[in-house]
Every structure is written in C-alpha cells, then in structure tokens.
Short mmCIF file of N, CA and C in Angstrom, two decimals:
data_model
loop_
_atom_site.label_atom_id
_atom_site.label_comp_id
_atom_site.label_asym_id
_atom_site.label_seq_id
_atom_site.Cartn_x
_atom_site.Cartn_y
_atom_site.Cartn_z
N UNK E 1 -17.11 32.35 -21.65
CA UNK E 1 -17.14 31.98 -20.25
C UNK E 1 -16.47 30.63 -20.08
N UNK E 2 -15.21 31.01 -18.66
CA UNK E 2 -14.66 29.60 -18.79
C UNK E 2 -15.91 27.96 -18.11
N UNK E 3 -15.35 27.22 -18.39
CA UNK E 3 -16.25 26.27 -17.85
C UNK E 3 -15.46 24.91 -17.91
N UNK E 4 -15.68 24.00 -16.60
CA UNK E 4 -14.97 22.71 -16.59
C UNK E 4 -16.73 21.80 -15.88
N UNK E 5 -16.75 20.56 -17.02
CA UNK E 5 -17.98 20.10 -16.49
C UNK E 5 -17.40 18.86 -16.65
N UNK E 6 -18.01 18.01 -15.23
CA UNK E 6 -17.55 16.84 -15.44
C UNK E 6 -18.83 15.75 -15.56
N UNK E 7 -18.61 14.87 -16.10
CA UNK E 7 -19.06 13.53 -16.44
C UNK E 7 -18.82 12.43 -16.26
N UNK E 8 -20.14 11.49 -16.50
CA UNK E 8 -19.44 9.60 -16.58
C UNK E 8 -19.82 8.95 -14.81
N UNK E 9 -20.19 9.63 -13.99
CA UNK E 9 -20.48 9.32 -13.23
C UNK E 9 -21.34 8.15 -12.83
N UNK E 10 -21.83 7.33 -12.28
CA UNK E 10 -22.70 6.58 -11.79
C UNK E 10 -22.81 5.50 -10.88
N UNK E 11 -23.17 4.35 -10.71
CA UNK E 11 -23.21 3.35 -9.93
C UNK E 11 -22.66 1.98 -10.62
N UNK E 12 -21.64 1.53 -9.45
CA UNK E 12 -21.19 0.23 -10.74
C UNK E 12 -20.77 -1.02 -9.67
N UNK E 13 -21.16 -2.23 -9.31
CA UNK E 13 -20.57 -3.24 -8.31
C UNK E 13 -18.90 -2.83 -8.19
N UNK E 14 -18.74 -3.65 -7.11
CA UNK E 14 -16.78 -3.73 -6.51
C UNK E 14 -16.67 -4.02 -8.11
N UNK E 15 -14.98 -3.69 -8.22
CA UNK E 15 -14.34 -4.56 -9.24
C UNK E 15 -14.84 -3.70 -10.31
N UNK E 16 -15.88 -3.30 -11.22
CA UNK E 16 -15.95 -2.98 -12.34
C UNK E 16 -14.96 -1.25 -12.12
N UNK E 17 -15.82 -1.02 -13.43
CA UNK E 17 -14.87 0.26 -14.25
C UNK E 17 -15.45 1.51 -14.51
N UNK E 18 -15.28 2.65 -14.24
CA UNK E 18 -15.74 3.69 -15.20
C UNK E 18 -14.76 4.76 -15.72
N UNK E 19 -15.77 5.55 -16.49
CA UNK E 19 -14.25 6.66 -17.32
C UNK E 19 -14.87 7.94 -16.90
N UNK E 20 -14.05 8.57 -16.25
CA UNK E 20 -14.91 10.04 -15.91
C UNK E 20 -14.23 11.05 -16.85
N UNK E 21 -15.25 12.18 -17.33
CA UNK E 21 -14.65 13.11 -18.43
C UNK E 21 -14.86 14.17 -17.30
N UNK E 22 -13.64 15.44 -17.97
CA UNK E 22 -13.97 16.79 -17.58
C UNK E 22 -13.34 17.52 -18.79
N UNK E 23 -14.97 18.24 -19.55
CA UNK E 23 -14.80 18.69 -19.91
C UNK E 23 -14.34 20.37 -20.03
N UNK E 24 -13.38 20.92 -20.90
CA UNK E 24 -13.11 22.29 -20.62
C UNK E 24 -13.43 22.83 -21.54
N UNK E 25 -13.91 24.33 -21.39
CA UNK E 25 -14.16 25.02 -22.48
C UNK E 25 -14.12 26.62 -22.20
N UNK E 26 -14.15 27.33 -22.93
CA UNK E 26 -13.93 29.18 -22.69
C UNK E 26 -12.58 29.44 -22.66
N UNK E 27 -11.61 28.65 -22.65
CA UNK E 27 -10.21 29.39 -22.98
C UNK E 27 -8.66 28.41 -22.81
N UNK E 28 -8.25 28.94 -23.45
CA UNK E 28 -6.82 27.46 -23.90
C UNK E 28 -6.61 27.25 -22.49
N UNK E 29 -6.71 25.69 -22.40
CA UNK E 29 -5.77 25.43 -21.01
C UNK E 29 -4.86 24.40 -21.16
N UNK E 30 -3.95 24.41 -22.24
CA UNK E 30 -2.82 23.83 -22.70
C UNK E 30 -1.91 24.28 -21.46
N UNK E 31 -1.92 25.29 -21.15
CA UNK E 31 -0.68 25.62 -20.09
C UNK E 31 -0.84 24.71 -18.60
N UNK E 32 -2.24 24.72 -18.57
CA UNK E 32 -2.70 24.45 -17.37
C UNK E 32 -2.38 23.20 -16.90
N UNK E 33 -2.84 22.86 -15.56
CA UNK E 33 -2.67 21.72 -14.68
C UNK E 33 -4.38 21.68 -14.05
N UNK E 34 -4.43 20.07 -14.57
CA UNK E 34 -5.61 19.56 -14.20
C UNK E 34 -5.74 18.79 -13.57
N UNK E 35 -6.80 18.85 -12.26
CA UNK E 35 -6.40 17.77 -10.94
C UNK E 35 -7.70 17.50 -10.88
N UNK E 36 -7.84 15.84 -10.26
CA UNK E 36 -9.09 15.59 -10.42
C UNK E 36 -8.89 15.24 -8.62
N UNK E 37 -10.08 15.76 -7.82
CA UNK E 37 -10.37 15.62 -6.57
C UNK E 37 -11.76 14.80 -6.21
N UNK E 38 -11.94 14.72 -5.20
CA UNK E 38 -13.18 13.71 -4.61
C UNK E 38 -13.41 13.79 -3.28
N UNK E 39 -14.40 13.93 -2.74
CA UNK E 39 -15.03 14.26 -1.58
C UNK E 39 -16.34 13.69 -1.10
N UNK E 40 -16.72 12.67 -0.23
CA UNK E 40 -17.58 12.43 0.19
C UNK E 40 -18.08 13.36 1.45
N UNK E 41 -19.55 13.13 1.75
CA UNK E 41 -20.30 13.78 2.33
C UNK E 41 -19.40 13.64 3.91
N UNK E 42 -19.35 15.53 4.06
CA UNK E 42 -18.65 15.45 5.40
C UNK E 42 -17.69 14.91 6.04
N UNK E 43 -16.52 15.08 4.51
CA UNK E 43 -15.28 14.92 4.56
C UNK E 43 -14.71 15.94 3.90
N UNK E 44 -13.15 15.49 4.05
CA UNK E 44 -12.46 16.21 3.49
C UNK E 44 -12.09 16.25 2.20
N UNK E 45 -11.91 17.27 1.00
CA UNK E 45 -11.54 17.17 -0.18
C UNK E 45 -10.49 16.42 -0.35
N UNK E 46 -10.04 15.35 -1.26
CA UNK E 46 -9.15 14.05 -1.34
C UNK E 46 -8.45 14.52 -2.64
N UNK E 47 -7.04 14.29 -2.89
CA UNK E 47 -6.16 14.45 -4.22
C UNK E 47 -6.92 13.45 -5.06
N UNK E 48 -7.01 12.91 -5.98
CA UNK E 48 -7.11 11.97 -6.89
C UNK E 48 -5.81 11.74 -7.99
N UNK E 49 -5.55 12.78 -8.46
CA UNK E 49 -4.71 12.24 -9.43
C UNK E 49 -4.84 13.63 -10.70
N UNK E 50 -3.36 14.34 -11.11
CA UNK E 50 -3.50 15.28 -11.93
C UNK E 50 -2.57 15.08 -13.12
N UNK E 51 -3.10 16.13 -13.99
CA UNK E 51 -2.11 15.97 -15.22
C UNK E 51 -1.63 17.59 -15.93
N UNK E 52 -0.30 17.51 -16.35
CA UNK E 52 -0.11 19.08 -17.08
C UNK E 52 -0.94 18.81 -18.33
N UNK E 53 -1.45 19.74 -18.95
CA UNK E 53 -2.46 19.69 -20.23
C UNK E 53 -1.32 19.82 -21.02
N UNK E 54 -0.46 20.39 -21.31
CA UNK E 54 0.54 20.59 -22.57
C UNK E 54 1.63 19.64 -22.34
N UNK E 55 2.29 18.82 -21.15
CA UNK E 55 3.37 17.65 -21.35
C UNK E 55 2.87 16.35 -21.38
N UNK E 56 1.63 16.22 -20.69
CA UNK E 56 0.86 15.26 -20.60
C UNK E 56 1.53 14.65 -19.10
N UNK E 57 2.59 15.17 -18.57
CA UNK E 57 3.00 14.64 -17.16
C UNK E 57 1.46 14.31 -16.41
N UNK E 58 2.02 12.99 -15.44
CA UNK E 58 0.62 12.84 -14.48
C UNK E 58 0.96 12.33 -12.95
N UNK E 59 0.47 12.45 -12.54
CA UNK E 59 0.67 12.24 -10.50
C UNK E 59 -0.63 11.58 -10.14
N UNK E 60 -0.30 11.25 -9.63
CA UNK E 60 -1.46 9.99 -8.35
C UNK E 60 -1.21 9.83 -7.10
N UNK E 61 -2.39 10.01 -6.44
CA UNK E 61 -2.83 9.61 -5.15
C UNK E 61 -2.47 8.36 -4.50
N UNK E 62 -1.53 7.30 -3.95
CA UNK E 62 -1.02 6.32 -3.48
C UNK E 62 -2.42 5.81 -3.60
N UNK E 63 -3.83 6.34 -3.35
CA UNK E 63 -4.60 5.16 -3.15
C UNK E 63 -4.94 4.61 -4.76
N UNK E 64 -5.42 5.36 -5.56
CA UNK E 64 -6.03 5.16 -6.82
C UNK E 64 -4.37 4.45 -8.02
N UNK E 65 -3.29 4.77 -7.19
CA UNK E 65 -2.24 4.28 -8.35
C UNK E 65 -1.70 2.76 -9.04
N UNK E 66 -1.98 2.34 -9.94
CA UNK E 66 -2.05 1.46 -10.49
C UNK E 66 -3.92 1.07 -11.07
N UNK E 67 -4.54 1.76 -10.47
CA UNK E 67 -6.08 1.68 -10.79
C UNK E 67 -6.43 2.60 -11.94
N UNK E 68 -6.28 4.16 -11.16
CA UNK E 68 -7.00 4.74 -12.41
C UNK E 68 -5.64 5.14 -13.17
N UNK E 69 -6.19 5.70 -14.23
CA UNK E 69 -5.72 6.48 -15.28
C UNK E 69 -5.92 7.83 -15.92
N UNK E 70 -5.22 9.26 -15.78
CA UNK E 70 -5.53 10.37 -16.05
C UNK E 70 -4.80 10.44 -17.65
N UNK E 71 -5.62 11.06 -18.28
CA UNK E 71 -4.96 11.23 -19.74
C UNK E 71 -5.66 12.69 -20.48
N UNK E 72 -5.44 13.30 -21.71
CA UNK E 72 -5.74 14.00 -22.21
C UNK E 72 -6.28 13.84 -23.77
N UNK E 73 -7.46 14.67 -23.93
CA UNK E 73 -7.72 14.65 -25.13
C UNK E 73 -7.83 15.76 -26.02
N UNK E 74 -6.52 16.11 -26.67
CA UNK E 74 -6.71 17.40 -27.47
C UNK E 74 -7.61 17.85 -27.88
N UNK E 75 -8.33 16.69 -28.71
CA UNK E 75 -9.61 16.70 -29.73
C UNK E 75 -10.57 17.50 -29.36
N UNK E 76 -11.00 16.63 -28.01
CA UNK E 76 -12.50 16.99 -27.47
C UNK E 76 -11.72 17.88 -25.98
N UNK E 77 -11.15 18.41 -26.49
CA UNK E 77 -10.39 19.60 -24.81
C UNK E 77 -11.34 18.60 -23.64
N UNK E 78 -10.65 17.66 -22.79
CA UNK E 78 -11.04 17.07 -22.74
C UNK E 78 -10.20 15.79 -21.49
N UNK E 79 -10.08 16.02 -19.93
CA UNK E 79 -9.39 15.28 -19.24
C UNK E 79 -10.06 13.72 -18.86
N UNK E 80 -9.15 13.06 -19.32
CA UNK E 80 -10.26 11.84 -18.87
C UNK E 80 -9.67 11.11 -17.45
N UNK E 81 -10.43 10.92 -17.17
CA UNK E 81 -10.14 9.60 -15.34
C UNK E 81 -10.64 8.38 -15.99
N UNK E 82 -9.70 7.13 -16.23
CA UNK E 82 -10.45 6.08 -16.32
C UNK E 82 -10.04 5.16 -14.90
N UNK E 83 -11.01 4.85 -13.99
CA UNK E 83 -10.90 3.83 -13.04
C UNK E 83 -11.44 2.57 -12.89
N UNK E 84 -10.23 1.73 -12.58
CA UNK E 84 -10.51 0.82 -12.52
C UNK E 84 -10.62 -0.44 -11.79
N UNK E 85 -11.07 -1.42 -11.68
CA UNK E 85 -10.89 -2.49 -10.20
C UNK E 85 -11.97 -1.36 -8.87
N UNK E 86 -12.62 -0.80 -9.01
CA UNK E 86 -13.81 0.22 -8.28
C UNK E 86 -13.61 -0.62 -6.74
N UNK E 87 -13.92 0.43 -5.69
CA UNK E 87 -14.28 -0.46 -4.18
C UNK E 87 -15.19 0.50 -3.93
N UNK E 88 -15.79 0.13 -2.73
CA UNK E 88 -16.49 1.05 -2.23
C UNK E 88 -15.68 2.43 -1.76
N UNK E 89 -14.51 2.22 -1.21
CA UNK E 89 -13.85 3.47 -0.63
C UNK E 89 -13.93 4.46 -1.57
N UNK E 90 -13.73 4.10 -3.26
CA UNK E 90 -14.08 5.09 -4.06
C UNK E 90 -14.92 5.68 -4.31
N UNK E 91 -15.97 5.43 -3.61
CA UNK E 91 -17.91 6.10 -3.23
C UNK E 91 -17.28 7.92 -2.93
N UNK E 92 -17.67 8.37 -4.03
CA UNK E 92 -17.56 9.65 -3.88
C UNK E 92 -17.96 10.81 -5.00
N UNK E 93 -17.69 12.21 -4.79
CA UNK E 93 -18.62 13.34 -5.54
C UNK E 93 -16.65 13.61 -6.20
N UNK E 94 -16.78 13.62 -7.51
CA UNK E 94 -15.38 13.94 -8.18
C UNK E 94 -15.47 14.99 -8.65
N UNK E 95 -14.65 15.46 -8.48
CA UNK E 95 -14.12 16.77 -9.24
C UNK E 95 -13.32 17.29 -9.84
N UNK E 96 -13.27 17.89 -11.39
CA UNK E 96 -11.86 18.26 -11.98
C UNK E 96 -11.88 19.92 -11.65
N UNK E 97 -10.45 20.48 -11.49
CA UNK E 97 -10.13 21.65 -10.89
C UNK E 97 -8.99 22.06 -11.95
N UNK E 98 -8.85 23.46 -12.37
CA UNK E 98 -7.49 23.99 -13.81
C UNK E 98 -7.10 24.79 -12.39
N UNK E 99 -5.39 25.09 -12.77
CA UNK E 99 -4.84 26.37 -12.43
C UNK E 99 -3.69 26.35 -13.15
N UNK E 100 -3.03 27.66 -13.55
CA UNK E 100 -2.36 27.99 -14.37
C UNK E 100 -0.92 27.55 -14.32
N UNK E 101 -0.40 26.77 -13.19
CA UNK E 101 0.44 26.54 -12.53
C UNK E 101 0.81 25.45 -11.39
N UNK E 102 1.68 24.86 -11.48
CA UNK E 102 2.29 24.26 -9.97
C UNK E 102 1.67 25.49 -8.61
N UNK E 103 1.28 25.16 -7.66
CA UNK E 103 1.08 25.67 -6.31
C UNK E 103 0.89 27.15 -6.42
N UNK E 104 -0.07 27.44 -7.66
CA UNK E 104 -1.13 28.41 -7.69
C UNK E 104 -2.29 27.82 -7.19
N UNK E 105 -3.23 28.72 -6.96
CA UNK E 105 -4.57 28.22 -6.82
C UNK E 105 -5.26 27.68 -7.72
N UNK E 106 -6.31 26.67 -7.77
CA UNK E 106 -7.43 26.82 -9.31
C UNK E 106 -8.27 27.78 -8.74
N UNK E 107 -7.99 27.96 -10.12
CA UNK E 107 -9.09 29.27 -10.86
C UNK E 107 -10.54 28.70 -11.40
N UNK E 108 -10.34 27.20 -11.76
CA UNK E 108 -11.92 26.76 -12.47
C UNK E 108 -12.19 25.56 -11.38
N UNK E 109 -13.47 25.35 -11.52
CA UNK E 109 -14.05 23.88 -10.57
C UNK E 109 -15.21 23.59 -11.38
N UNK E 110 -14.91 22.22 -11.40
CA UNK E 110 -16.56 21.61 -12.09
C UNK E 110 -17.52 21.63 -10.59
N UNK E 111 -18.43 21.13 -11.51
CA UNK E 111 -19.49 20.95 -10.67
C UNK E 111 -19.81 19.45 -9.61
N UNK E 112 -19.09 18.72 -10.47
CA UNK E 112 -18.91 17.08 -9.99
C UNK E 112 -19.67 16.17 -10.26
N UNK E 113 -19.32 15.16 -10.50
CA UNK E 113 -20.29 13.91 -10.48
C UNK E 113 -19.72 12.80 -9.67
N UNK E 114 -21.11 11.99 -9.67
CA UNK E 114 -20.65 11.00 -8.22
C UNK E 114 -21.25 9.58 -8.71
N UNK E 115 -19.95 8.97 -7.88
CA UNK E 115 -19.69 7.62 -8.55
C UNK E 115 -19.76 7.20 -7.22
N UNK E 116 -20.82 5.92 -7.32
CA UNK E 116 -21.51 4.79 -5.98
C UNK E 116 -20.90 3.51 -6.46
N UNK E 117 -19.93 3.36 -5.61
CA UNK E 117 -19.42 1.48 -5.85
C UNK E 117 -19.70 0.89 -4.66
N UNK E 118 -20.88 -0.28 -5.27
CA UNK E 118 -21.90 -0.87 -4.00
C UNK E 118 -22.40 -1.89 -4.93
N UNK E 119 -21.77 -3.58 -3.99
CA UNK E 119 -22.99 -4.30 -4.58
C UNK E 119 -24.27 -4.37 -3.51
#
C-alpha cells in the first residue's frame, strides 16, 4: 500500500527553523514529482515548493524562495522541506503530494502536519 506521511511539524518563534520530512513508501517514486503544499484553515491550497525524485530538479513558490529548501533522500525514500528564517505567514497544515508526471494529477497525499510560527 502506497503511502506518503509527513513529519517535523510544530511550533517555533519568528526567525527560527524547521525540517519537514515526507515520507514515501509502497512503490518506486524515482519517476515521480513531489510537491509540497500548505493550507491554512479556510483557505486556499498554496504551492510550496517541488522536486523531480530521479533529477533532483526543484521549483519554489516566490514566497518561501531563498528560505526553504526541498531536497531528496534516496536512503530513507524520503523528501525533505527545510525552512528557514519562519514568519507567521508560514502558520500552516503542509502537505507532500507524488504524481507521475508534469501536469498529471497526484495520485498520493499525506496527511499533513502543521507548523505554528508565533512568538
């Protein structure tokens, strides 16, 4: 069974850092394209920032660029978000999403975790 679960979530003042994981598992997604999204309550789903799993190519959201960082980990199948310099605007429920392709649909969705930047 496929499965994308994400992690690393929590609460951190302005300015600090966290690393969000999404993990994958149930079937190669070397081919795939992994996008990490974010959505606060009674909004709209937001780009974040994606990566191809097999070139390691990556894209960003004008807001998060130069902040976070999307990367891959063969090892632990394994997309990481590291963000950094946090504001509140980044107060949100994240999500990593696979699809097999450029401007296919995803096929997988985590479940999300949510990151509170608040002093």
């Amino acid at each position: 069974q496929v499965h994308l679960v994400e992690s690393g979530g929590g609460r951190v003042n302005p300015g600090e850092s966290l690393t969000l994981l999404c993990e994958a598992s149930g079937r190669n997604f070397s081919p795939y394209e992994v996008e990490w999204y974010r959505q606060g309550r009674g909004e709209e789903r937001e780009f974040v920032a994606g990566i191809m799993w097999n070139s390691g190519t990556w894209w960003y959201a004008d807001s998060v660029k130069g902040r976070f960082t999307i990367s891959r980990d063969d090892v632990q199948n394994t997309i990481r978000l590291q963000m950094n310099r946090l504001n509140p605007e980044d107060t949100d429920l994240y999500f990593c999403a696979a699809r097999p392709r450029a401007g296919s649909g995803f096929l997988y969705w985590g479940r999300g975790t949510q990151v509170i930047v608040s002093s």
